[in-house]
PDB file of C-alpha atoms in Angstrom:
ATOM      1  CA  MET A   1       3.604 -41.786 -90.694  1.00 48.00           C
ATOM      2  CA  GLU A   2       3.409 -43.250 -87.116  1.00 53.00           C
ATOM      3  CA  GLY A   3       7.744 -43.406 -86.586  1.00 50.00           C
ATOM      4  CA  GLN A   4       8.543 -39.923 -87.406  1.00 63.00           C
ATOM      5  CA  ASP A   5       9.316 -37.227 -84.974  1.00 62.00           C
ATOM      6  CA  ALA A   6       8.284 -34.128 -84.885  1.00 59.00           C
ATOM      7  CA  PRO A   7      10.826 -31.087 -85.795  1.00 65.00           C
ATOM      8  CA  PRO A   8      12.993 -30.421 -82.709  1.00 74.00           C
ATOM      9  CA  GLU A   9      11.844 -26.931 -81.098  1.00 86.00           C
ATOM     10  CA  LEU A  10      14.008 -23.958 -81.573  1.00 85.00           C
ATOM     11  CA  THR A  11      15.914 -22.446 -78.885  1.00 89.00           C
ATOM     12  CA  PHE A  12      15.320 -18.892 -77.913  1.00 88.00           C
ATOM     13  CA  GLU A  13      18.727 -17.881 -79.445  1.00 92.00           C
ATOM     14  CA  GLU A  14      18.164 -19.892 -82.306  1.00 92.00           C
ATOM     15  CA  ARG A  15      14.433 -17.689 -83.278  1.00 93.00           C
ATOM     16  CA  PHE A  16      16.287 -14.309 -82.406  1.00 94.00           C
ATOM     17  CA  ALA A  17      18.964 -15.249 -85.103  1.00 95.00           C
ATOM     18  CA  ALA A  18      16.556 -15.862 -87.334  1.00 94.00           C
ATOM     19  CA  ALA A  19      14.775 -12.797 -87.096  1.00 95.00           C
ATOM     20  CA  ARG A  20      17.302 -11.192 -86.359  1.00 96.00           C
ATOM     21  CA  ALA A  21      18.277 -11.666 -89.838  1.00 96.00           C
ATOM     22  CA  TYR A  22      15.313 -11.220 -91.070  1.00 95.00           C
ATOM     23  CA  ALA A  23      15.298  -7.271 -89.394  1.00 96.00           C
ATOM     24  CA  MET A  24      19.051  -6.449 -91.066  1.00 95.00           C
ATOM     25  CA  ARG A  25      17.752  -7.786 -94.277  1.00 95.00           C
ATOM     26  CA  SER A  26      14.444  -5.665 -94.487  1.00 93.00           C
ATOM     27  CA  LEU A  27      16.432  -2.695 -92.655  1.00 94.00           C
ATOM     28  CA  ALA A  28      18.880  -2.454 -95.793  1.00 93.00           C
ATOM     29  CA  ARG A  29      15.929  -1.966 -98.101  1.00 93.00           C
ATOM     30  CA  ARG A  30      14.974   0.749 -95.855  1.00 90.00           C
ATOM     31  CA  GLU A  31      14.674   2.901 -93.333  1.00 90.00           C
ATOM     32  CA  SER A  32      11.490   2.325 -90.824  1.00 92.00           C
ATOM     33  CA  ALA A  33      10.156   3.213 -87.793  1.00 94.00           C
ATOM     34  CA  GLU A  34      10.450   0.876 -84.659  1.00 93.00           C
ATOM     35  CA  SER A  35       6.876  -0.045 -84.726  1.00 92.00           C
ATOM     36  CA  GLU A  36       6.707  -0.467 -88.496  1.00 93.00           C
ATOM     37  CA  LEU A  37      10.257  -3.308 -88.269  1.00 95.00           C
ATOM     38  CA  LEU A  38       8.482  -4.310 -85.012  1.00 94.00           C
ATOM     39  CA  MET A  39       4.859  -5.053 -86.875  1.00 94.00           C
ATOM     40  CA  ARG A  40       6.597  -6.819 -89.468  1.00 94.00           C
ATOM     41  CA  LEU A  41       8.513  -8.791 -87.265  1.00 95.00           C
ATOM     42  CA  ARG A  42       5.354 -10.024 -85.641  1.00 95.00           C
ATOM     43  CA  LYS A  43       4.012 -10.658 -89.200  1.00 95.00           C
ATOM     44  CA  GLN A  44       6.815 -13.150 -89.969  1.00 94.00           C
ATOM     45  CA  GLY A  45       5.444 -14.980 -87.331  1.00 93.00           C
ATOM     46  CA  HIS A  46       7.893 -14.439 -84.840  1.00 93.00           C
ATOM     47  CA  ASP A  47       6.439 -14.201 -80.998  1.00 92.00           C
ATOM     48  CA  GLU A  48       6.523 -11.065 -79.050  1.00 94.00           C
ATOM     49  CA  ALA A  49       9.382 -11.850 -76.847  1.00 94.00           C
ATOM     50  CA  VAL A  50      11.837 -12.491 -80.083  1.00 94.00           C
ATOM     51  CA  SER A  51      10.385  -9.257 -81.646  1.00 95.00           C
ATOM     52  CA  GLN A  52      11.059  -7.281 -79.091  1.00 96.00           C
ATOM     53  CA  ALA A  53      14.054  -8.765 -78.428  1.00 96.00           C
ATOM     54  CA  VAL A  54      15.724  -8.033 -81.862  1.00 96.00           C
ATOM     55  CA  LEU A  55      14.080  -4.411 -82.160  1.00 96.00           C
ATOM     56  CA  ASP A  56      16.283  -3.686 -78.553  1.00 96.00           C
ATOM     57  CA  TYR A  57      18.934  -5.576 -80.373  1.00 96.00           C
ATOM     58  CA  CYS A  58      18.712  -3.031 -83.369  1.00 96.00           C
ATOM     59  CA  ARG A  59      18.337   0.079 -81.525  1.00 95.00           C
ATOM     60  CA  ASP A  60      21.210  -0.003 -79.235  1.00 96.00           C
ATOM     61  CA  HIS A  61      23.099  -1.029 -82.865  1.00 95.00           C
ATOM     62  CA  HIS A  62      21.398   2.383 -84.277  1.00 94.00           C
ATOM     63  CA  TRP A  63      20.091   0.156 -86.844  1.00 94.00           C
ATOM     64  CA  VAL A  64      16.549   2.005 -85.895  1.00 95.00           C
ATOM     65  CA  SER A  65      15.879   4.838 -84.617  1.00 93.00           C
ATOM     66  CA  ASP A  66      12.986   6.699 -84.851  1.00 93.00           C
ATOM     67  CA  GLU A  67      14.728  10.342 -83.979  1.00 92.00           C
ATOM     68  CA  ARG A  68      16.488   9.552 -87.938  1.00 93.00           C
ATOM     69  CA  TYR A  69      13.312   8.297 -89.510  1.00 94.00           C
ATOM     70  CA  GLY A  70      11.450  10.923 -88.616  1.00 95.00           C
ATOM     71  CA  ALA A  71      13.654  13.676 -90.006  1.00 94.00           C
ATOM     72  CA  MET A  72      13.918  11.481 -93.091  1.00 94.00           C
ATOM     73  CA  ALA A  73      10.411  11.397 -93.300  1.00 95.00           C
ATOM     74  CA  VAL A  74       9.906  15.006 -92.957  1.00 96.00           C
ATOM     75  CA  ARG A  75      12.265  15.856 -95.866  1.00 95.00           C
ATOM     76  CA  ALA A  76      10.830  13.136 -98.053  1.00 95.00           C
ATOM     77  CA  GLY A  77       7.407  14.621 -97.531  1.00 96.00           C
ATOM     78  CA  ALA A  78       8.602  17.864 -98.126  1.00 96.00           C
ATOM     79  CA  ALA A  79      10.364  16.817-101.057  1.00 95.00           C
ATOM     80  CA  LYS A  80       6.796  15.629-102.290  1.00 95.00           C
ATOM     81  CA  GLY A  81       5.264  18.424-101.584  1.00 95.00           C
ATOM     82  CA  HIS A  82       3.251  17.092 -98.810  1.00 97.00           C
ATOM     83  CA  GLY A  83       2.437  19.829 -95.862  1.00 97.00           C
ATOM     84  CA  PRO A  84       3.438  19.628 -92.201  1.00 97.00           C
ATOM     85  CA  THR A  85       0.410  18.495 -91.133  1.00 96.00           C
ATOM     86  CA  LYS A  86       0.091  15.511 -93.219  1.00 97.00           C
ATOM     87  CA  ILE A  87       3.570  14.515 -92.584  1.00 97.00           C
ATOM     88  CA  ARG A  88       2.990  14.872 -89.117  1.00 96.00           C
ATOM     89  CA  PHE A  89      -0.552  12.463 -89.801  1.00 96.00           C
ATOM     90  CA  ASP A  90       1.126  10.028 -90.969  1.00 95.00           C
ATOM     91  CA  LEU A  91       4.431   9.998 -88.798  1.00 95.00           C
ATOM     92  CA  ARG A  92       2.301   9.463 -85.814  1.00 94.00           C
ATOM     93  CA  ARG A  93       0.478   6.676 -87.252  1.00 93.00           C
ATOM     94  CA  LYS A  94       3.632   5.077 -87.364  1.00 91.00           C
ATOM     95  CA  GLY A  95       4.304   5.663 -83.706  1.00 90.00           C
ATOM     96  CA  LEU A  96       6.273   8.523 -82.928  1.00 93.00           C
ATOM     97  CA  SER A  97       5.774  10.677 -79.670  1.00 92.00           C
ATOM     98  CA  ASP A  98       5.652  14.143 -79.650  1.00 92.00           C
ATOM     99  CA  ALA A  99       8.863  14.675 -78.380  1.00 93.00           C
ATOM    100  CA  GLU A 100      10.797  12.750 -81.998  1.00 93.00           C
ATOM    101  CA  LEU A 101       8.097  14.395 -84.234  1.00 94.00           C
ATOM    102  CA  GLU A 102       8.924  18.073 -82.741  1.00 93.00           C
ATOM    103  CA  LEU A 103      13.275  16.961 -83.274  1.00 93.00           C
ATOM    104  CA  ALA A 104      11.845  15.759 -86.813  1.00 93.00           C
ATOM    105  CA  PHE A 105       9.961  19.066 -87.981  1.00 94.00           C
ATOM    106  CA  ALA A 106      13.165  21.041 -86.217  1.00 91.00           C
ATOM    107  CA  GLN A 107      14.932  21.248 -89.631  1.00 86.00           C
ATOM    108  CA  PRO A 108      15.980  25.125 -90.403  1.00 86.00           C
ATOM    109  CA  GLU A 109      16.134  24.660 -94.021  1.00 89.00           C
ATOM    110  CA  LEU A 110      12.632  23.859 -94.409  1.00 92.00           C
ATOM    111  CA  ASP A 111      10.452  26.806 -94.529  1.00 95.00           C
ATOM    112  CA  TRP A 112       6.640  25.163 -95.326  1.00 96.00           C
ATOM    113  CA  PHE A 113       5.360  28.786 -96.541  1.00 97.00           C
ATOM    114  CA  GLU A 114       7.935  28.450 -99.624  1.00 96.00           C
ATOM    115  CA  LEU A 115       7.458  25.193-100.400  1.00 96.00           C
ATOM    116  CA  ALA A 116       3.748  25.347-100.750  1.00 97.00           C
ATOM    117  CA  LEU A 117       4.495  28.313-102.431  1.00 96.00           C
ATOM    118  CA  ALA A 118       6.651  25.885-104.908  1.00 95.00           C
ATOM    119  CA  LEU A 119       4.373  23.489-105.030  1.00 96.00           C
ATOM    120  CA  LEU A 120       1.769  26.244-106.312  1.00 95.00           C
ATOM    121  CA  ASP A 121       3.846  28.181-108.821  1.00 93.00           C
ATOM    122  CA  ARG A 122       4.774  24.750-110.388  1.00 93.00           C
ATOM    123  CA  ARG A 123       0.711  23.701-110.468  1.00 92.00           C
ATOM    124  CA  THR A 124      -0.473  27.041-111.553  1.00 88.00           C
ATOM    125  CA  ASP A 125       0.393  31.081-112.311  1.00 81.00           C
ATOM    126  CA  GLY A 126      -1.083  33.900-110.828  1.00 78.00           C
ATOM    127  CA  VAL A 127      -3.565  35.080-113.538  1.00 80.00           C
ATOM    128  CA  ALA A 128      -5.525  31.897-112.713  1.00 81.00           C
ATOM    129  CA  LEU A 129      -5.650  33.333-109.546  1.00 84.00           C
ATOM    130  CA  LYS A 130      -7.314  36.279-110.510  1.00 86.00           C
ATOM    131  CA  GLU A 131     -11.182  34.857-109.618  1.00 89.00           C
ATOM    132  CA  PHE A 132     -12.243  33.270-106.788  1.00 92.00           C
ATOM    133  CA  LYS A 133     -13.861  30.188-107.867  1.00 93.00           C
ATOM    134  CA  PRO A 134     -10.449  28.962-108.739  1.00 91.00           C
ATOM    135  CA  ARG A 135      -8.687  30.495-106.169  1.00 92.00           C
ATOM    136  CA  MET A 136     -10.563  28.522-103.510  1.00 94.00           C
ATOM    137  CA  LYS A 137      -9.737  25.454-106.021  1.00 95.00           C
ATOM    138  CA  TRP A 138      -5.902  25.587-105.400  1.00 95.00           C
ATOM    139  CA  LEU A 139      -6.612  26.786-101.365  1.00 96.00           C
ATOM    140  CA  LYS A 140      -8.255  23.230-100.980  1.00 97.00           C
ATOM    141  CA  PHE A 141      -5.581  22.117-103.093  1.00 96.00           C
ATOM    142  CA  LEU A 142      -3.029  22.821-100.723  1.00 97.00           C
ATOM    143  CA  LEU A 143      -5.084  22.480 -97.480  1.00 97.00           C
ATOM    144  CA  GLY A 144      -5.314  18.708 -98.699  1.00 96.00           C
ATOM    145  CA  ARG A 145      -1.689  18.367 -99.173  1.00 97.00           C
ATOM    146  CA  GLY A 146      -1.152  18.973 -95.546  1.00 97.00           C
ATOM    147  CA  PHE A 147      -0.362  22.859 -95.714  1.00 97.00           C
ATOM    148  CA  SER A 148      -1.827  25.144 -92.746  1.00 97.00           C
ATOM    149  CA  GLN A 149      -4.409  28.050 -94.149  1.00 97.00           C
ATOM    150  CA  ASP A 150      -1.922  30.730 -93.139  1.00 97.00           C
ATOM    151  CA  GLN A 151       1.258  28.837 -95.944  1.00 97.00           C
ATOM    152  CA  ALA A 152      -1.706  28.123 -98.124  1.00 97.00           C
ATOM    153  CA  ARG A 153      -3.206  31.669 -98.281  1.00 96.00           C
ATOM    154  CA  TYR A 154       0.622  32.848 -98.224  1.00 97.00           C
ATOM    155  CA  ALA A 155       1.325  31.105-101.176  1.00 96.00           C
ATOM    156  CA  ILE A 156      -1.341  32.116-103.050  1.00 95.00           C
ATOM    157  CA  ALA A 157      -1.238  36.024-102.350  1.00 94.00           C
ATOM    158  CA  THR A 158       2.011  35.766-103.313  1.00 94.00           C
ATOM    159  CA  LEU A 159       1.351  34.096-106.282  1.00 93.00           C
ATOM    160  CA  GLN A 160      -1.078  36.864-107.856  1.00 90.00           C
ATOM    161  CA  GLU A 161       1.356  39.533-106.814  1.00 90.00           C
ATOM    162  CA  ARG A 162       4.192  38.406-109.076  1.00 89.00           C
ATOM    163  CA  ALA A 163       1.326  38.119-111.578  1.00 84.00           C
ATOM    164  CA  GLU A 164       0.038  41.400-111.326  1.00 85.00           C
ATOM    165  CA  GLN A 165       3.669  42.881-111.205  1.00 86.00           C
ATOM    166  CA  GLU A 166       4.408  40.480-114.438  1.00 83.00           C
ATOM    167  CA  GLU A 167       1.729  42.523-116.196  1.00 81.00           C
ATOM    168  CA  GLN A 168       1.869  46.263-114.984  1.00 84.00           C
ATOM    169  CA  GLN A 169       5.754  45.494-116.499  1.00 83.00           C
ATOM    170  CA  SER A 170       3.994  43.957-119.935  1.00 72.00           C
TER     171      SER A 170
END
């Protein structure tokens, strides 16, 4: 083993090309926040300079964008029945700034009050909400999903009113 040379050290360009190829494959699978991509590059063993250069390259070519990721994550979270508080918390953990969060939540088609109502309507009927204990259970459920107190109370009150109207009609 004494006569063998160690493999030659890769140049910055070679390491950059390998990291960029990894980033392209990663972003082709799913949209990512910039901080997620940077973390994945580091986890792959790429040094800080290469990882940052690849992130800058991806940002310059519009392959990664926290604004686009934020808007997509808000829509996806709403579709899963998550409220704005939970989604905002998750996006903050991913490294989005307050300005990026405001842009992500500036989607007029999302009415959080109606989304809370639709979620509750899928899970229970208004008759179950007559009693205090079940009402509190569903309030806690909506709060746990990330809806505000006002949004949860609106959903419960609206569902209760519907049940009362149906009861009076029959």
